Each structure stands twice: as C-alpha cells, then as structure tokens.
Short mmCIF file of C-alpha atoms in Angstrom, two decimals:
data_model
loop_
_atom_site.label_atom_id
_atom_site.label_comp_id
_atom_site.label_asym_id
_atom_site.label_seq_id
_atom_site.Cartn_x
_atom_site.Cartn_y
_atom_site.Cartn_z
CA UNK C 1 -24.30 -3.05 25.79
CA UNK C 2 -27.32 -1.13 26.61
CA UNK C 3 -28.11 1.69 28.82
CA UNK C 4 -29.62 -0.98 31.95
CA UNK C 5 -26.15 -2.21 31.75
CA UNK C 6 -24.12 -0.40 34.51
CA UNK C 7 -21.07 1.82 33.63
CA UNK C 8 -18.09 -0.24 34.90
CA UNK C 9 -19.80 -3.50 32.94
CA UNK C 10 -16.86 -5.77 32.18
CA UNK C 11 -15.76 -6.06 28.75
CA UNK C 12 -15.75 -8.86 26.57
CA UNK C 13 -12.03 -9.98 26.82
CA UNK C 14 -10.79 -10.86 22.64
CA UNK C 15 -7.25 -11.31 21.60
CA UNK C 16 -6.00 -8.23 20.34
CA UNK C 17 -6.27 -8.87 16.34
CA UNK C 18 -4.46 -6.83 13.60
CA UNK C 19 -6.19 -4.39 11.70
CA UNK C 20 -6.01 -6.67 8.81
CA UNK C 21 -8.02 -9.45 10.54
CA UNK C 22 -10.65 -6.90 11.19
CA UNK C 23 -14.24 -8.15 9.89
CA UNK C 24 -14.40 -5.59 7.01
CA UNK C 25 -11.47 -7.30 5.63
CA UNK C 26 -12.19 -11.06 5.82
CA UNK C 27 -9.80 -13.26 3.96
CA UNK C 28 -10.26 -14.02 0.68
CA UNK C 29 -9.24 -17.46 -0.78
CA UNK C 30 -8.61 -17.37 -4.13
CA UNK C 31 -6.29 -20.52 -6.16
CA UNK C 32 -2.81 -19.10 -5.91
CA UNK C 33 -0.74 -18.90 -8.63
CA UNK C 34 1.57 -22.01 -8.64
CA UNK C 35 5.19 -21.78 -8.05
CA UNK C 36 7.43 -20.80 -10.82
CA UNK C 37 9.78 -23.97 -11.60
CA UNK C 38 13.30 -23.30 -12.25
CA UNK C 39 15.22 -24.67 -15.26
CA UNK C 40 15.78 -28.10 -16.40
CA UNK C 41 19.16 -28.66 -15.03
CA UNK C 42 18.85 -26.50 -11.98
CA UNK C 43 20.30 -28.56 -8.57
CA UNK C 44 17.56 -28.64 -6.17
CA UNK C 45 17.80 -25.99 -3.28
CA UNK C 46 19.60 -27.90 -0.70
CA UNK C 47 22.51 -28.49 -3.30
CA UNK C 48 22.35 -24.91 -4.37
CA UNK C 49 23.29 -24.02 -0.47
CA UNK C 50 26.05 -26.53 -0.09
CA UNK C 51 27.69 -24.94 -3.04
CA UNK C 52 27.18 -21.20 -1.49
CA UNK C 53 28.59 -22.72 1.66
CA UNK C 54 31.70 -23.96 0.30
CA UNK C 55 32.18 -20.99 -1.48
CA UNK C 56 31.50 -18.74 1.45
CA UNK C 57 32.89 -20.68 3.87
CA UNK C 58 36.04 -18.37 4.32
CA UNK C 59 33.81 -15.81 4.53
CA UNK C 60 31.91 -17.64 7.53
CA UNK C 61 35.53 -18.44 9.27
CA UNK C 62 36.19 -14.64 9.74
CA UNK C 63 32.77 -13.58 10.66
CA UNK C 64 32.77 -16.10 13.65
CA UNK C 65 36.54 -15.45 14.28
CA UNK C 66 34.98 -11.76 14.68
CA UNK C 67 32.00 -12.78 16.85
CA UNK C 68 34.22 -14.41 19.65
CA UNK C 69 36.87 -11.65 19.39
CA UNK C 70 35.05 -8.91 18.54
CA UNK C 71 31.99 -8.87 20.39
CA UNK C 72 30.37 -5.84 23.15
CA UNK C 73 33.03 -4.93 25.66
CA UNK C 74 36.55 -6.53 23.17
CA UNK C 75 38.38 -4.85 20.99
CA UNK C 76 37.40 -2.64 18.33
CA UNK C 77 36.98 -3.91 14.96
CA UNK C 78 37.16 -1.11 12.87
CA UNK C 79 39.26 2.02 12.79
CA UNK C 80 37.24 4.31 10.69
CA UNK C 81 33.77 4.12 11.74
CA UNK C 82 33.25 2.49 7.90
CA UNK C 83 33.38 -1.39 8.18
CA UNK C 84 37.24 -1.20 7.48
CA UNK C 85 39.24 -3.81 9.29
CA UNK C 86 41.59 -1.98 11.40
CA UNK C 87 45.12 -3.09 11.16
CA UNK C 88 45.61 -4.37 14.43
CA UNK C 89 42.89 -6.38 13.78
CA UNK C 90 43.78 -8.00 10.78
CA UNK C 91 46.74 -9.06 11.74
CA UNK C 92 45.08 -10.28 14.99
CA UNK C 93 42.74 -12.56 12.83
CA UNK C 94 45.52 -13.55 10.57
CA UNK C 95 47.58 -14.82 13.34
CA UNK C 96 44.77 -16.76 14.88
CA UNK C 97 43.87 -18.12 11.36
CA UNK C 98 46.74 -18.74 10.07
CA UNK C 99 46.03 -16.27 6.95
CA UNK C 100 47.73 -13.39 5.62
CA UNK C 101 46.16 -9.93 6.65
CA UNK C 102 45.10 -9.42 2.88
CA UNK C 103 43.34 -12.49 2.96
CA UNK C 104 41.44 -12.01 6.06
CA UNK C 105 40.81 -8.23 4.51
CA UNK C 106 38.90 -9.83 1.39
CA UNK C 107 37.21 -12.07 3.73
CA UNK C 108 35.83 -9.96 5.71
CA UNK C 109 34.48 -7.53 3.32
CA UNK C 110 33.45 -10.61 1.43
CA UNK C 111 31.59 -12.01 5.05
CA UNK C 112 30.27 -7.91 5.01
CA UNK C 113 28.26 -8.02 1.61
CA UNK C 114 26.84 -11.49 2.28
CA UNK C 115 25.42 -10.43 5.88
CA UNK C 116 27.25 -12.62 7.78
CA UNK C 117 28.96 -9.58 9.84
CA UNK C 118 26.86 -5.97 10.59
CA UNK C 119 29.38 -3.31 11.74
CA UNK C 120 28.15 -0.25 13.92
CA UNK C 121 30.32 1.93 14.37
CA UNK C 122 33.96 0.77 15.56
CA UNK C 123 32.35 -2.67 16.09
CA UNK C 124 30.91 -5.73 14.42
CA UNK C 125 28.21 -8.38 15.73
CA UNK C 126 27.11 -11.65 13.42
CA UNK C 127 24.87 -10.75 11.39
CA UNK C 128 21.06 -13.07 11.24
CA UNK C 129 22.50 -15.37 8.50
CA UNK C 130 25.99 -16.75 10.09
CA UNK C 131 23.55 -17.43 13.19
CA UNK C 132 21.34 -19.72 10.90
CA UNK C 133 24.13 -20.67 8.50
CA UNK C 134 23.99 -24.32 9.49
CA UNK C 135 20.62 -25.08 9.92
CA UNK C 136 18.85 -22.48 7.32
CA UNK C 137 19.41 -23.21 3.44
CA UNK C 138 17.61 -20.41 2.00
CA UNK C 139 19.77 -17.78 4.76
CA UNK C 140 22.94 -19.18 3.10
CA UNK C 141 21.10 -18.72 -0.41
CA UNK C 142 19.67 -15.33 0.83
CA UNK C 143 23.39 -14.39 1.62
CA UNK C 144 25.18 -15.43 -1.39
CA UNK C 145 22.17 -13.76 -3.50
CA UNK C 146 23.27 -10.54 -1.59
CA UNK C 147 26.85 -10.94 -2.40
CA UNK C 148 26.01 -11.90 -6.23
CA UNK C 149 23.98 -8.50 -6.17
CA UNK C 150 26.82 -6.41 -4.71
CA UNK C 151 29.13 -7.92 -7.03
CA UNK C 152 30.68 -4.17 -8.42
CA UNK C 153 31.65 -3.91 -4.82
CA UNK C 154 33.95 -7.11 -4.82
CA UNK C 155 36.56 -6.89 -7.09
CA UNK C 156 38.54 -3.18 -7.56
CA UNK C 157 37.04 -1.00 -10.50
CA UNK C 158 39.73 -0.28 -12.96
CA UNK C 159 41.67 2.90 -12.01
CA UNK C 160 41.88 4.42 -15.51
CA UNK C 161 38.46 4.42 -15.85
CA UNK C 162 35.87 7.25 -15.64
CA UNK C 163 33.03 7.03 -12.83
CA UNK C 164 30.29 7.56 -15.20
CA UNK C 165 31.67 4.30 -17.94
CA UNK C 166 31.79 2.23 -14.83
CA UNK C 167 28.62 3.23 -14.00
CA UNK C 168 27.28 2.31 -17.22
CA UNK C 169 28.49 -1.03 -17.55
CA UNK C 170 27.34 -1.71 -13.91
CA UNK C 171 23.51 -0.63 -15.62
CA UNK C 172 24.31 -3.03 -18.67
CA UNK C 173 24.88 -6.45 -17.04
CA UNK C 174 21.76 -7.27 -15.98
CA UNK C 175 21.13 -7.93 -19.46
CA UNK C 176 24.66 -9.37 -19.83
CA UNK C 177 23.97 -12.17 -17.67
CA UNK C 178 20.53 -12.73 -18.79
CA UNK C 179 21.74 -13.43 -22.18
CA UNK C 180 24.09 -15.80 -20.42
CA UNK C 181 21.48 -17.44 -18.46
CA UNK C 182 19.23 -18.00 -21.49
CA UNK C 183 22.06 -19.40 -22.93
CA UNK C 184 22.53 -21.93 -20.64
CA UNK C 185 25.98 -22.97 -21.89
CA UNK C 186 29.58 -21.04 -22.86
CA UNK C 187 29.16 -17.67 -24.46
CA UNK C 188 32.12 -16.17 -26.20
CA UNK C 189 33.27 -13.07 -24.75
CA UNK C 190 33.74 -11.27 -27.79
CA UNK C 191 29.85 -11.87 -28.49
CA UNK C 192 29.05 -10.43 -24.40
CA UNK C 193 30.80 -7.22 -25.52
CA UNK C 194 28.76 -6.34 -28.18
CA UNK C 195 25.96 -6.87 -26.62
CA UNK C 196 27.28 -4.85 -23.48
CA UNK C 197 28.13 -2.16 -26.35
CA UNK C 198 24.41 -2.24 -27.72
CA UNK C 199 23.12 -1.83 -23.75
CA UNK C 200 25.71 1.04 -23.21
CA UNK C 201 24.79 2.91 -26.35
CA UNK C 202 20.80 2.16 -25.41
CA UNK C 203 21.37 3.72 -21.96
CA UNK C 204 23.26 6.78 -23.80
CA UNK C 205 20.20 7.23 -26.31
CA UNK C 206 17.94 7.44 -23.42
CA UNK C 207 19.51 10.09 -21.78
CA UNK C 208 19.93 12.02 -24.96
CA UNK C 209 23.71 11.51 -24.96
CA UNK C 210 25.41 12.80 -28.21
CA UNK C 211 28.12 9.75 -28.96
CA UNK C 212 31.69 11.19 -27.63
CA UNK C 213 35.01 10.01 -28.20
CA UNK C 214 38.26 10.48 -30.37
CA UNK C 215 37.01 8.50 -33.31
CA UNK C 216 33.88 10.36 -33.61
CA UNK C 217 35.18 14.63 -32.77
CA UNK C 218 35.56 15.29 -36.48
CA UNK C 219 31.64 14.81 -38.16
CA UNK C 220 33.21 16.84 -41.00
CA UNK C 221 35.22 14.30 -42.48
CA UNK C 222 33.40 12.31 -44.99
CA UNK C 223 33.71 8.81 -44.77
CA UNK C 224 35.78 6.62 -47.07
CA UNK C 225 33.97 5.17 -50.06
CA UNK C 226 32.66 1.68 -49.71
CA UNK C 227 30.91 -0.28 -47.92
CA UNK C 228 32.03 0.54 -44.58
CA UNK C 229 31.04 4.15 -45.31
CA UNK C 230 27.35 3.10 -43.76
CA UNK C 231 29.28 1.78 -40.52
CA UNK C 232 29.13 4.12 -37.78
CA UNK C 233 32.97 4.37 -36.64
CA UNK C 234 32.47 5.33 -33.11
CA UNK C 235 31.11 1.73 -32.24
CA UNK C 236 34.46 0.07 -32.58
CA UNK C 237 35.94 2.47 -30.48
CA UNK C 238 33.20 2.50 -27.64
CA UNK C 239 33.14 -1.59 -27.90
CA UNK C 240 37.43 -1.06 -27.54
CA UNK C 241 37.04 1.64 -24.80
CA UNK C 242 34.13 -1.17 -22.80
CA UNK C 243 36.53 -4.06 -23.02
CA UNK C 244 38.72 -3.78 -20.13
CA UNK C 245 35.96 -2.87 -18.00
CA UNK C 246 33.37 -6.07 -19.66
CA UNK C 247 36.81 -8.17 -18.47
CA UNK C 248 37.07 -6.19 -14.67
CA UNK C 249 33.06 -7.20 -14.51
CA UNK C 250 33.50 -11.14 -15.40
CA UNK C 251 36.50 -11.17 -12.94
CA UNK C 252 34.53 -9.77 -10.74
CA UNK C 253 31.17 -11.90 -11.34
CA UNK C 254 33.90 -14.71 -11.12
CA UNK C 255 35.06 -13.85 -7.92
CA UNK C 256 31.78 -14.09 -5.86
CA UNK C 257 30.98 -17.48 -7.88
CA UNK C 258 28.33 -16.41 -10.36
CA UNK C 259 30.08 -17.63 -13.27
CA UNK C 260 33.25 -18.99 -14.89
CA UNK C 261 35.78 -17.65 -17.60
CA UNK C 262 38.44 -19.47 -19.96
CA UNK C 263 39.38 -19.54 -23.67
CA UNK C 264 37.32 -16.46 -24.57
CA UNK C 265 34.35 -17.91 -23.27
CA UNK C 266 32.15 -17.07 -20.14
CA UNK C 267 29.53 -19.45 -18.64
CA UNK C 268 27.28 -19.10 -15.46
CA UNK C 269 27.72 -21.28 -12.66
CA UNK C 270 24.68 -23.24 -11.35
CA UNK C 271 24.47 -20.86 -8.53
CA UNK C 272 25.01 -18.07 -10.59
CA UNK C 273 22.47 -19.15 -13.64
CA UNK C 274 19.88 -20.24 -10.46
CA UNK C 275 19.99 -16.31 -9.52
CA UNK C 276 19.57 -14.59 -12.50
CA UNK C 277 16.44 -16.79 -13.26
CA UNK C 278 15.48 -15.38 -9.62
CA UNK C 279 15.84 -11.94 -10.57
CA UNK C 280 13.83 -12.67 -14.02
CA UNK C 281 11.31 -14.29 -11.71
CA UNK C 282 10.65 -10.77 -9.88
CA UNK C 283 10.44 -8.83 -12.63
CA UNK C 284 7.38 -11.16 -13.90
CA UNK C 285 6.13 -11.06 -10.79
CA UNK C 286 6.42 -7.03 -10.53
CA UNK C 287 5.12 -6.92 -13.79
CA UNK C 288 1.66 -8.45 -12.52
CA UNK C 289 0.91 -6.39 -10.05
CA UNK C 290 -3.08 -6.90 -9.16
CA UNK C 291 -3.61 -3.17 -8.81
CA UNK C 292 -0.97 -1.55 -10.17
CA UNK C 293 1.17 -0.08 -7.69
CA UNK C 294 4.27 -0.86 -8.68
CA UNK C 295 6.46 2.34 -9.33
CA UNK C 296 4.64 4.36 -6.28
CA UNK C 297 5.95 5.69 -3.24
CA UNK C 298 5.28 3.16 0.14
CA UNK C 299 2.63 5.60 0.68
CA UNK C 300 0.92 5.60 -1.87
CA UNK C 301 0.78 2.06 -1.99
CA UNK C 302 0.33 1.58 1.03
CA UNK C 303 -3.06 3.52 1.04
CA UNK C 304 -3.79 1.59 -2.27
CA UNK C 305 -4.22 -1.45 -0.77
CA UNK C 306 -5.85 -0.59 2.37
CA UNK C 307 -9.31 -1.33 0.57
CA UNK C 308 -8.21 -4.44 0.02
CA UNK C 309 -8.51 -8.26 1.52
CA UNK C 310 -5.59 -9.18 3.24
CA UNK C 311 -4.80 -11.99 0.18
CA UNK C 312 -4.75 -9.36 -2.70
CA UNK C 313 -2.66 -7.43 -0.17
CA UNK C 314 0.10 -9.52 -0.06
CA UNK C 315 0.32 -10.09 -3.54
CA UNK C 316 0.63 -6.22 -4.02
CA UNK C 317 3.06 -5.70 -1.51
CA UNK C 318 5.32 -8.87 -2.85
CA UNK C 319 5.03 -7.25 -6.49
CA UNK C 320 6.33 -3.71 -4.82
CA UNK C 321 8.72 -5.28 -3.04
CA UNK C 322 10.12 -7.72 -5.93
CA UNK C 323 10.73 -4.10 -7.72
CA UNK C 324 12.98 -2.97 -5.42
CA UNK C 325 16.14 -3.39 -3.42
CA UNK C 326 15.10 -4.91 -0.03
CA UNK C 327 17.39 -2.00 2.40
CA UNK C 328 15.42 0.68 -0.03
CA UNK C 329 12.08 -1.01 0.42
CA UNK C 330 12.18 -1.34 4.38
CA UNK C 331 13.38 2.48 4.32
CA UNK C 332 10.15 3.50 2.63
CA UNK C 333 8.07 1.34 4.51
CA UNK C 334 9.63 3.23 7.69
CA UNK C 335 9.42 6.31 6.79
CA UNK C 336 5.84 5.91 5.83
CA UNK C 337 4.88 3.70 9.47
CA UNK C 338 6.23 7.03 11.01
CA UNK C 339 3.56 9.37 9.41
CA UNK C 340 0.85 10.47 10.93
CA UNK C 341 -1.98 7.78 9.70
CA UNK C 342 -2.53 5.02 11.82
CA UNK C 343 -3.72 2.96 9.28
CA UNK C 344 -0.68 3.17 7.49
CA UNK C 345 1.45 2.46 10.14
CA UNK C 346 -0.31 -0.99 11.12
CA UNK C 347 -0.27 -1.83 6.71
CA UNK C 348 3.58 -1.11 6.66
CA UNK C 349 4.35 -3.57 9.45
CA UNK C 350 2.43 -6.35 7.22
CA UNK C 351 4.45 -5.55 4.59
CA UNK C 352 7.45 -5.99 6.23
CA UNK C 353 6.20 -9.26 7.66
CA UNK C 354 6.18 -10.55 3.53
CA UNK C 355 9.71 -9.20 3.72
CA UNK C 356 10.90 -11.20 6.23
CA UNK C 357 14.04 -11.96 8.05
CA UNK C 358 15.94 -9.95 5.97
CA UNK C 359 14.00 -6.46 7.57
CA UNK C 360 14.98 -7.41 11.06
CA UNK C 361 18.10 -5.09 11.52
CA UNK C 362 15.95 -2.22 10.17
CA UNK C 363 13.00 -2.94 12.49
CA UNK C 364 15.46 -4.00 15.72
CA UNK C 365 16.60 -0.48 15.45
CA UNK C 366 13.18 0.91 15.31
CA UNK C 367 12.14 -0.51 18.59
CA UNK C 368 12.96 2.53 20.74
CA UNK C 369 10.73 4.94 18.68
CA UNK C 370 7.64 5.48 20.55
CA UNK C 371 5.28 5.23 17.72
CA UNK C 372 6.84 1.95 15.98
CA UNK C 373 8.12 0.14 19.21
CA UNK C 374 4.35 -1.66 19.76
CA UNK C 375 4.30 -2.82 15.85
CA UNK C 376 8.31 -3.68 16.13
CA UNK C 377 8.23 -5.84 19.30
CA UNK C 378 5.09 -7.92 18.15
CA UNK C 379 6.90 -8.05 14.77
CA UNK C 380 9.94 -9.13 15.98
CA UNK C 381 8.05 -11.69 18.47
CA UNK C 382 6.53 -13.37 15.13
CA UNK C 383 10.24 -13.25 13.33
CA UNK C 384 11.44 -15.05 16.23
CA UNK C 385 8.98 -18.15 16.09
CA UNK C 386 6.27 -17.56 18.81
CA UNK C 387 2.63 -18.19 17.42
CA UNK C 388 0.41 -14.84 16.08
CA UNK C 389 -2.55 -15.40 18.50
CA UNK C 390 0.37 -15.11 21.97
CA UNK C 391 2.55 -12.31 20.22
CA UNK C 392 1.21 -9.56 21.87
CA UNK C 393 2.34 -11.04 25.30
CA UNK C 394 5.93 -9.60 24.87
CA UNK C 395 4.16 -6.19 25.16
CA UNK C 396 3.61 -3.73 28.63
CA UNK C 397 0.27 -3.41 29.62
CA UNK C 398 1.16 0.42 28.29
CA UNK C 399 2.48 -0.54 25.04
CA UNK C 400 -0.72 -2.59 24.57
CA UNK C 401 -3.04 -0.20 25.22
CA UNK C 402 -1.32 2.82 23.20
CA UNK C 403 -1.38 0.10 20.26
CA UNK C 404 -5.18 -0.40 21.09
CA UNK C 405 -5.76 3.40 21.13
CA UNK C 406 -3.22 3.94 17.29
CA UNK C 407 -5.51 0.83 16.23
CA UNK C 408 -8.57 2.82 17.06
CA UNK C 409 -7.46 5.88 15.13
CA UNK C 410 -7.42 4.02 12.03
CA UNK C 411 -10.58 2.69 12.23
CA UNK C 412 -12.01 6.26 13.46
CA UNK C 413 -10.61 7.52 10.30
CA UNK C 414 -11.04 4.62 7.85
CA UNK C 415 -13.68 2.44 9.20
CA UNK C 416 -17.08 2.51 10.40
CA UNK C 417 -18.75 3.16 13.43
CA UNK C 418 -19.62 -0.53 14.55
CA UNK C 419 -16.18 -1.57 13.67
CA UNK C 420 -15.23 1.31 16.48
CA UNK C 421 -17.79 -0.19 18.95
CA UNK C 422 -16.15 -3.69 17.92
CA UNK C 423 -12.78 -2.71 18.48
CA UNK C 424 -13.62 -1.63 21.86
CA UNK C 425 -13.93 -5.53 22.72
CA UNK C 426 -10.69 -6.11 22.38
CA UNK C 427 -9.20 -3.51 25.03
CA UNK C 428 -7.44 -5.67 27.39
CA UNK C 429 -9.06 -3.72 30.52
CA UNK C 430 -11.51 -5.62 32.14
CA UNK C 431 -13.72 -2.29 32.73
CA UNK C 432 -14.63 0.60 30.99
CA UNK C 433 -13.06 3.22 33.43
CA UNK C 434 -10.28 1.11 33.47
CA UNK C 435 -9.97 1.35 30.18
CA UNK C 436 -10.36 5.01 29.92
CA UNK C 437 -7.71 5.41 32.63
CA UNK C 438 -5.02 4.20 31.04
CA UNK C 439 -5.60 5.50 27.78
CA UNK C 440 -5.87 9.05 29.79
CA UNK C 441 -2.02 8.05 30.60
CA UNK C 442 -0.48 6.46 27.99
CA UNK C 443 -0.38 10.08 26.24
CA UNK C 444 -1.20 9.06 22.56
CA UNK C 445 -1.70 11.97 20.62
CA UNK C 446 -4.98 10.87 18.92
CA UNK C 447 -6.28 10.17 22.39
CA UNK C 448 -8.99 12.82 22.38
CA UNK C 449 -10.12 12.36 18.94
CA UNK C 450 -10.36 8.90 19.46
CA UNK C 451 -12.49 8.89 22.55
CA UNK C 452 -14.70 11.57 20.64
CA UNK C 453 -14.77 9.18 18.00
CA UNK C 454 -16.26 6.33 20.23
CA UNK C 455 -18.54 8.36 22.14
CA UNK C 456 -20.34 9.58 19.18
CA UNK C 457 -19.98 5.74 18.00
CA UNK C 458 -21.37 3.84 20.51
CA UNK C 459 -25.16 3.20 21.26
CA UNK C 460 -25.13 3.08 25.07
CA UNK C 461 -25.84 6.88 26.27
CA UNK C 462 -24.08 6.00 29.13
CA UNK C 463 -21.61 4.64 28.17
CA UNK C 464 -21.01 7.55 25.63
CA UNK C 465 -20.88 10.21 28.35
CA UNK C 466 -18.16 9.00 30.58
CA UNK C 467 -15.90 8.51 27.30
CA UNK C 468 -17.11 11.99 26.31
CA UNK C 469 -16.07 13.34 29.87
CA UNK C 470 -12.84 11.30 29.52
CA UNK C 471 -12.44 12.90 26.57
CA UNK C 472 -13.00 16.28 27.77
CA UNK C 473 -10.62 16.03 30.90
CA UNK C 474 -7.67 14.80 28.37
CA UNK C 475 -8.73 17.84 25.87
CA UNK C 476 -8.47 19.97 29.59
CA UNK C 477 -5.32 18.41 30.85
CA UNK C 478 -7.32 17.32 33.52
#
C-alpha cells in the first residue's frame, strides 16, 4: 500500500496460515532418518492388533456395555467420584453379560487403563480408542501399550510389603524386561531376580542409601573365615526379601499379556517383546535430540525451538515428547500455551499436533478457555480429518480475529516489521476499519500494543494514523 491508496483500501484476502508457515520459517527438507525396523521375528502390525484385540476384547465388551447404559442423562456409573464401579452397577452389567460382578470389576478397570472408558465424575463416556477399535490398528496398539505401561496398577501389590520396596521394583523392571526382550527367548526366573537385585541396590546407591535389613544390623561381627568372608551377606537377604514382589510383578506383566511364566522361566509375548523394543526405540530417539532440549521444562523448549524451521521442530518436540509420559507432556504443553507469550502458545499447539490423538481429551477440555479455545477448535478440526488450508472455518468471525490479533503479538515480539505488515494480509476483514473494528471488540489484551506495533510497522502514513488512533481510543476506553 502507499499513501495515494485510500484508507478503507480492501485487503488482500490470504488463508489464515500458522505462525510456523510464516516466511521466516520456510520448510526445510532434509533426508529423514529411516524408520527403525523391529526384530526379526516380530508379527507385522496388523497381527500385533488382532492379538491386543483378543486379549482386550473383554475389556471392549464392558466399555460398550457402559456406553449404551451409561451414557449423559442414565444411570450413574460410579459411586465415588474415582472411576470405581458402583455396586449397583456391577451387578447391572453382570446380569446383562452374563458375568460375575468381580469379573465385570477387573474388566472395567482393565477397559479404564487401556482408554477404552474416561470417567468424569459419577459417569463414564467411551473413550477415542473403543470408537476406532475396529477400524484403527495402531488405537488398539496405542491402548494395549497404555495398559502394558500401567501394568503396577493391574494386579494387587502384595499387602506385606512396604510402599517404598514396591516402589523400587516398579523403578527396576524396565531393565527387567529389557533383558528379557534382548533375550528373545525363556529366561529363568531365578536369573531376573538377580538382576532385579543388582537394579534395586543401583537405585539405593544413588540415593545414598546405607544397605538395611536384619542380616546386615550387626557390622561388628566379623565374618566367618573363608571364602565367603568377601561375600557381602545382605545381598541374599535383599534378593530373598525382592522375590515375592519380582513374582507379584510377572503375574502382573502376565496379566495384561506382556509376557508368559512356567517352570521357573519367564518369556515375553510377541506383543509384549514388540513394546519394550518401542520403549528402547524412544529412548534412542530422546537421546538424539537435534538441539538438546530434552530434560527442559515445555517452556523452555518451547522457546528453544522457536528459531527453528518447522522440520527440525518436529524432530525436537518428538525427542521431548518420546522422554516423557504423554498425560505429563500435554500438561506442560498447557500450562505453557496459557502464559503470557503468544508465540509460545501457537508452538505448543504444534507440538501437540506430533502428539496426536492421544492429546484430544486434554485439549477437548481446553476449548472453553478464552485464550486456548481458537488454537483448540482448529486443532481439534485437524484431529478430526478436515484438510489444514479449511480448518479455520469451524471458527466465529470473533474467534478468528482474536487468533489474528494473539498471532500478531508474536510476531510484534519475535518477528520483524515486514512480517507485521505481512501478517496484516491475512486479516479476514475486507477493509482496514473493518479490521480495526473488530479487533477494538474482541477485547484481546495485547490489542493496544499490537496496533502500536503495526502503526510504527507499516509504511503507509495513512494508514499508520488511523491504527495509531485505533490504538489510542482502545488505550482510552473509547
């Protein structure tokens, strides 16, 4: 525009773009590292989800038993608020399954963990997964992956046992199983508890723990002469004192399908040996992070990679992410999209597009936050299937244009002043005091900086007064 240009000059009408796709950031093509290949033996991934089907599939008979009986308006599912079946219910279910209530009890919590049910309060809906459980192999493998990771929760701890032992053993198997998974083939048991011993005592040292038990109290007593008077005696006790609860862990690993146990010997089921090489898979791919952001807060890393092309982006945020749990991940991404940066906000919501479906209970519940709702409802537009370019059609005319204006305010404080004038192409007004009249009342609380931000910005003197006067009148409360 120039000054001969009068001041209500239509605007050039572009798609509203993400702040990714902005010009200073144009995409960078670089060969992408190929696919990781799993083990010889490994049954391809439609095979892997028949056999988490068929192990789930009680699981799935309860959680759409719940949708039809349990939905908005019927009866309450719970009766404490905390995902416990109430009893009525259970014996409701087990009548019109022909199960007993226990059964329909382990079910349920079993239909919980793999996020085929969500329960709010005193009721339950289906959860993402049993929608897409018969069309959608890698939900059902996303689902049983959840249940293999919340496997502690599926089988009863031992009541004799202290919290903090439990605790312990829960941070040991991770290399348990990966022994079993490089394995590839029966391990005796006896040879799992030593190792679990070794991880236990590992975990002790690094927290400075002094060894504790009966065996060890008196450090008076000399030894007996001999050979065994190099052996340390507390580590037959602690391996003695681990064994019931390395047997309550296998049981329980058992239970949710990740492996078998018989004659002493523990071996990994395909399903069970596929998801362990998963998890090793993350940790390499955390462990090459491009730019090193790994063990930083969502902010931080978030800011990190905001000089960055959207590729080398994504790579960073799917080496964060593969670091963490995904309900602890989505939290930080939250928290940090509520902040007061702009810039953040839009970098959080890609991020939680390379999460995926998995984030969509966490950003459905964000839609009714003023700041977020824009960023939710166009991500939740994508998650549902309709096309990038026509996402921001399921937005108001006043959502739109308080996204334009937050969009703006990262580029006033990150970007550069033709980048402003750029962005002010994409306003979805066809006039500039159309523009600055709904901007005046969509009551975004970077509004004036903003405008002061574009006035100073743009070339056209014109131009350049009327935003400063809109400016000033929004400053005024005019």
């Amino acid at each position: 525009m120039t000054s001969r240009i009068p001041r209500d000059s239509r605007l050039r009408l572009v798609r509203p773009r993400p702040l990714a796709a902005a010009p200073s950031a144009v995409n960078q093509r670089r060969p992408r590292r190929p696919a990781p290949r799993p083990p010889e033996g490994t049954p391809a991934p439609a095979e892997l989800a028949r056999m988490a089907r068929s192990g789930l599939a009680p699981a799935a008979r309860v959680a759409r038993w719940a949708d039809n009986a349990l939905g908005p308006g019927r009866d309450a599912a719970t009766d404490d608020g905390k995902a416990t079946l109430s009893e009525a219910t259970a014996e409701r279910a087990a009548a019109d399954l022909g199960l007993s209530a226990a059964q329909v009890r382990a079910d349920w919590d079993t239909a919980r963990l793999a996020g085929l049910v969500e329960v709010h309060g005193d009721s339950a809906r289906p959860g993402w997964r049993l929608r897409a459980w018969n069309r959608d192999d890698s939900a059902v493998l996303r689902g049983w992956v959840a249940l293999f990771d919340a496997w502690s929760l599926a089988t009863p701890e031992p009541p004799d046992q202290e919290p903090g032992a439990v605790a312990e053993v829960v941070s040991a198997m991770p290399q348990v199983l990966s022994f079993l998974q490089l394995s590839a083939g029966p391990v005796p048991v006896d040879q799992l508890l030593d190792l679990l011993s070794q991880r236990v005592t590992e975990l002790r040292t690094e927290r400075c723990e002094v060894p504790y038990g009966p065996v060890g109290a008196d450090t008076t007593t000399p030894g007996p002469p001999g050979p065994s008077a190099d052996a340390d005696p507390a580590e037959p006790a602690q391996a003695a004192a681990l064994a019931p609860l390395l047997d309550w862990a296998l049981h329980a690993l058992a239970s949710v399908g990740a492996l078998t146990c018989g004659d002493g010997h523990a071996t990994l089921t395909p399903l069970g040996s596929w998801a362990v090489w998963v998890k090793l898979e993350q940790i390499c791919v955390a462990a090459q992070s491009p730019a090193g952001n790994i063990e930083v807060s969502a902010e931080e890393m978030l800011r990190g990679c905001a000089q960055l092309r959207p590729n080398a982006a994504r790579a960073e945020y799917r080496a964060w992410l593969a670091a963490r749990t995904v309900g602890s991940a989505v939290g930080e991404l939250l928290a940090a999209a509520r902040g007061e940066d702009a810039l953040l906000r839009g970098l959080a919501f890609e991020a939680l597009r390379v999460v995926g479906a998995p984030a969509e209970p966490d950003v459905r519940a964000v839609v009714d936050e003023p700041a977020l709702r824009p960023y939710a409802l166009l991500w939740l537009a994508e998650h549902d299937g309709v096309d990038p370019e026509d996402a921001h059609e399921v937005l108001t005319r006043q959502e739109a244009t308080w996204l334009w204006v937050d969009t703006a305010a990262a580029v006033a404080d990150h970007g550069e002043a033709p980048m402003l004038v750029r962005h002010l192409e994409s306003a979805l007004q066809p006039t500039v005091p159309a523009l600055l009249a709904e901007v005046r009342s969509v009551g975004h609380p970077r509004t004036v900086q903003v405008l002061v931000a574009l006035a100073a910005a743009h070339p056209d003197p014109a131009l350049a007064k009327a935003v400063r006067r809109a400016a000033f009148q929004v400053h005024t409360g005019g």
